[in-house]
Amino acid sequence: MNTFDFGIVGLGVMGRNLLLNIASQKFAAAGLDLDAEKVNSLQQEADAGHTLEATTDVTHFVGLLQRPRAIMLLVPAGKPVDSAIQSLLPHLEEGDIIIDGGNTYFTDTDRRFLELSAKGIHFFGMGISGGEKGARFGPSMMPGGDKKAYERLRPIFEAIAAKVDGEPCVEYLGNGSAGNYVKMVHNGIEYGIMQLISEIYDLMKRGYNLDEDTIQKTFEEWNESDLKSYLIEITSHILKQKDDNGQRLINQISDWAKSKGTGKWTSQNAMDLQVPIPTIDAAVVMRDMSKSKPERIEAAKKLIWNTDASAVNTAEAIDSLKETLFFAILITYAQGLAQLRTASKEYNYELNLETVTKIWRGGCIIRANVLEDFRKAFAADPNLANILLDDAIAEKLNQSQAGTRAVIQFAVQKGLPVAGLMNSLAYFDAYRSENLPTNLIQAQRDYFGAHTYERIDAPGVFHTEWND
Ligand code: 6PG
C-alpha cells in the first residue's frame, strides 16, 4: 500500500498502453476502470511480471498511491473528465496532482484548474499523441499549467516519452491550458496533412491513372526523402494491406470520414483569434463533405464535367506531386504554428515554439523530418512570426511552387477536388502579396455602411459620400 508511483484512471486503449509503458520503465503504476474486463486483462500483465495493479475500486486505487498522489485521467473529453474528478475528490488530499491526458477543450482545463486549486489539488492538462503504439512505446506529450506539479512528475514522463537524438519528446510548454491548446493545434495540423495526402492519392489514382502498385511504392519511396514522416509511412503500409479476399483493403473502406472534434475546434478558435488556417479549415470541411454520400451519388449523375484524357509522363507527374505535397505540408505547419504564436499572446501561455517543434519531432502523429527544420528556424529567431519568413523554408517553398501550380491546374482541369492543396497555395499567394485587393472591400464597407477606411497616403480615418 501507498507505494505506487503513478495512477491512471481509464484503461481504454490509451490508458492501458500508457500504464504498461510506465510499468516497463520500472515505475509502479496503478490503474482504475469501472469495466472489470479491462481491469482483468491488465491485471494479467501484472501476473506476467509488470509492476502494476488494476482495480475497479476507487478507494483501493487511491490507497495504492504514494503521497502526494499523481493520477492521470485518460477518459473521453467532456463530462467523463468531470465525473472522474468528482469520484476521486473525496479520496484525495491537499497537494495531490491530477493530470488530464485527454483531448480536452482548453477552456475546460482552465475551469477545472480554478475549481481544483480552490481545493488544494494541483491540476494540469497534458496532450498526448501517438495513438496505441505511441502510448505503449513512446508518445509525444504536451504538458502545460502547474509547472511545479509537472516538475515532480518529470522523471516519469521523460522516461516514457519518445526520444529523438536522446532528447525526450516531452517538455513543459507554458501556462494554463497551454498543453491542451498545443495538442488541439497538433490535431488541426494532423487533419490538414491527412487531407493533403488523400488528395495526392486521388490525383495519382483518378488524375494520372497510376496503377496501385506504383502508388504504394511511391509513398514508400517518399518516406525515404524530405517527406519522411509518420503519416506518409502509414499511408504506404495502408496501401499495401490486403483484406481476407486478397483485395486491397483501401478500396473496400467507406469514404465517410468521421471526427471527434479537435480539428473543428482548431478552426473555430482560429476564427476567434482571426488567424488564417485555410488548409486546416478545408480538411474539416472535406470530412463534412464526405458525409453526404447519397447526395454525391445523385450529383455525380447531374453535375457533369467531361475531362480530357491526355497522356502524361508518369515520372514527371510523380515528381510534381511530391513537390506539391511537400509544399502544402509546409504551409499547413506554418498555419498551425502561426495560430500557436497568436494564441500564446492572447491566452498568456508564453509558448516557446522551438520547444513545441522539438517535442513534435518524435512520438506524435505529425512527426516528420521537417520538424527539425522548424526547430532550427525558431532557435535562430524565437520571434519568427511565421515559418514562411525563415530563409531556408522560403527557399524550399520557392523551389517547389512551380510543380504545385502545375498539379493544381491539372486537378482543376480534371475536375478533381483538391481543397487542401488549393487553400495551401492560396495562403502562400496571399501571404506573399504586398498588396491585397481588400482595399476594395474597405471601400464597399464604407459605401454601404459608412464603416470608414484608412488611406495609404495620409494618416487618420476617412469616410466618403460615394456617388450613386
Ligand atoms: C493523436 C491523435 C488522437 C486523435 C485521433 C482521432 O495525436 O494521437 O490526434 O489524439 O484522437 O487522431 O481524431 P479524429 O477522430 O478527430 O480524427
PDB file of C-alpha atoms and ligand atoms in Angstrom, residues 14 103 128-132 142 183 186-187 190-191 194 258-263 287 364-366, ligand 1:
ATOM      1  CA  MET A  14      -4.512   4.910 -24.332  1.00  0.00           C
ATOM      2  CA  ASN A 103      -8.089  15.709 -25.939  1.00  0.00           C
ATOM      3  CA  ILE A 128      -0.673  13.024 -25.553  1.00  0.00           C
ATOM      4  CA  SER A 129      -0.102  11.971 -29.127  1.00  0.00           C
ATOM      5  CA  GLY A 130       0.927   8.770 -30.827  1.00  0.00           C
ATOM      6  CA  GLY A 131      -2.082   6.507 -30.646  1.00  0.00           C
ATOM      7  CA  GLU A 132      -1.900   2.993 -29.250  1.00  0.00           C
ATOM      8  CA  MET A 142       2.467  18.299 -24.280  1.00  0.00           C
ATOM      9  CA  LYS A 183      -2.422  19.336 -28.708  1.00  0.00           C
ATOM     10  CA  HIS A 186      -1.378  19.439 -33.380  1.00  0.00           C
ATOM     11  CA  ASN A 187      -4.624  17.707 -34.322  1.00  0.00           C
ATOM     12  CA  GLU A 190      -2.926  16.298 -38.425  1.00  0.00           C
ATOM     13  CA  TYR A 191      -6.282  16.855 -40.186  1.00  0.00           C
ATOM     14  CA  MET A 194      -4.170  13.734 -43.818  1.00  0.00           C
ATOM     15  CA  LYS A 258     -15.508  10.651 -39.013  1.00  0.00           C
ATOM     16  CA  SER A 259     -14.026  13.032 -36.477  1.00  0.00           C
ATOM     17  CA  LYS A 260     -14.048  13.605 -32.744  1.00  0.00           C
ATOM     18  CA  GLY A 261     -13.953  17.395 -32.954  1.00  0.00           C
ATOM     19  CA  THR A 262     -10.392  18.560 -32.349  1.00  0.00           C
ATOM     20  CA  GLY A 263      -9.928  19.696 -35.975  1.00  0.00           C
ATOM     21  CA  ARG A 287     -14.649  15.415 -43.783  1.00  0.00           C
ATOM     22  CA  CYS A 364       3.300  12.106 -32.268  1.00  0.00           C
ATOM     23  CA  ILE A 365       1.114  11.652 -35.349  1.00  0.00           C
ATOM     24  CA  ILE A 366       2.557  14.726 -37.116  1.00  0.00           C
TER      25      ILE A 366
HETATM   26  C1  6PG B   1      -3.033  11.606 -31.632  1.00  0.00           C
HETATM   27  C2  6PG B   1      -4.368  11.766 -32.325  1.00  0.00           C
HETATM   28  C3  6PG B   1      -5.520  11.379 -31.466  1.00  0.00           C
HETATM   29  C4  6PG B   1      -6.895  11.632 -32.080  1.00  0.00           C
HETATM   30  C5  6PG B   1      -7.200  10.784 -33.256  1.00  0.00           C
HETATM   31  C6  6PG B   1      -8.644  10.851 -33.734  1.00  0.00           C
HETATM   32  O1  6PG B   1      -2.328  12.604 -31.606  1.00  0.00           O
HETATM   33  O2  6PG B   1      -2.696  10.518 -31.180  1.00  0.00           O
HETATM   34  O3  6PG B   1      -4.534  13.103 -32.676  1.00  0.00           O
HETATM   35  O4  6PG B   1      -5.424  12.135 -30.276  1.00  0.00           O
HETATM   36  O5  6PG B   1      -7.846  11.364 -31.120  1.00  0.00           O
HETATM   37  O6  6PG B   1      -6.356  11.097 -34.305  1.00  0.00           O
HETATM   38  O7  6PG B   1      -9.037  12.115 -34.116  1.00  0.00           O
HETATM   39  P1  6PG B   1     -10.351  12.312 -35.008  1.00  0.00           P
HETATM   40  O8  6PG B   1     -11.326  11.252 -34.581  1.00  0.00           O
HETATM   41  O9  6PG B   1     -10.859  13.675 -34.707  1.00  0.00           O
HETATM   42  O10 6PG B   1      -9.914  12.119 -36.422  1.00  0.00           O
END
